[in-house]
């Protein structure tokens, strides 16, 4: 199917949904559907898959069945948590604005203490230590991709420590602190250090204090985001009583998927392509009109714009003006003009890398280093609850043959 054939006019969207044009426009204004300019620049077109997905939701009907079917795709809440809350102005960590924490100078370690509800305990009080001899060569192997290196070493590190599920809460938090430092070190093939953001910044741009501040802010803003895919995966594994190391590996595995963490790589590629374009506005508008995605733009939970991205963009403007930042600004302006979408945190992580002459990989590493604090918070909370997460499925496949059932009666 060509890209253009995936775009349908308003009349076809109304037919598939069984609604009037007025209702269709209301769906767009409420953020349930996106419209794009048609070939004549006056009409609007819609992505067929978005319309069909919305039609399927309508067919599910109302009541508990509909709630269950939609709850695993940004629908109804499925778990209670005291860890984080998503509001239009910021994600909140145990009642504190993540944006306000960044402005107050909080580090990832400060954020982890809050997310893990440490009280007077400082799980980072002990020195970070070094790699055990059994994993040192693998941990410092620079040829491996960062997430692959972390997922290879962390299960081996679990063999060196007691089973976290059987430990008291203070011991679990201390183990979580060690894991936070070790994961960050694995992402840049270094030895663990006391400060995560300085470890990463020195690995990528040694001596650049302004860049280190951007990394600090990015880690805090990425630390948790409620039940995102990777946090939910980690929480499910934690509910089985598995080791904290296993929950971290589950989060990393989920993050490695192209629909989750790899958005940073696609956003970085978009910026690189825009750099080669003679006209950034025409390049971005052309992508959007053809039905292609603008990776790193828009967020279902922030219809008015991702506040994490807004904070990073303002810090980037203050830290490093120049030609590369002009490119970032041009892409943001062009995306807003043609789609109405604003950048999300994935785009800004990639923009930070582009502006500082870095490839795409550090953007995902920043995300993974920060989000580990949230995965561990969810694992600790779930293990404290002591309940297994085991949802039910709604079967929609081939029904058993009635005659065959009768033969077995």
Coordinates of C-alpha atoms in Angstrom, one line a residue, residues 34-37 44 284 288 294 297-299 302-306 331-343:
X34 CA -5.5 13.8 13.7
X35 CA -6.2 15.6 10.4
X36 CA -3.7 16.6 7.7
X37 CA -3.9 18.9 4.7
X44 CA -8.4 17.6 5.3
X284 CA 8.8 18.7 7.2
X288 CA 3.4 15.3 7.1
X294 CA 7.3 13.2 12.7
X297 CA 6.6 15.2 18.0
X298 CA 3.3 14.9 19.9
X299 CA 2.5 13.0 23.0
X302 CA 0.3 16.0 26.8
X303 CA -2.0 17.3 24.0
X304 CA -0.8 20.9 24.7
X305 CA 2.9 20.0 24.6
X306 CA 5.3 17.9 26.6
X331 CA 12.3 21.8 12.6
X332 CA 10.2 22.6 15.7
X333 CA 8.6 25.6 13.9
X334 CA 7.9 23.7 10.8
X335 CA 6.3 20.8 12.7
X336 CA 4.1 23.2 14.6
X337 CA 3.0 25.0 11.4
X338 CA 2.0 21.9 9.5
X339 CA 0.8 19.5 12.2
X340 CA 0.2 21.5 15.3
X341 CA 2.5 19.1 17.2
X342 CA 5.1 20.1 19.7
X343 CA 8.3 18.3 20.5

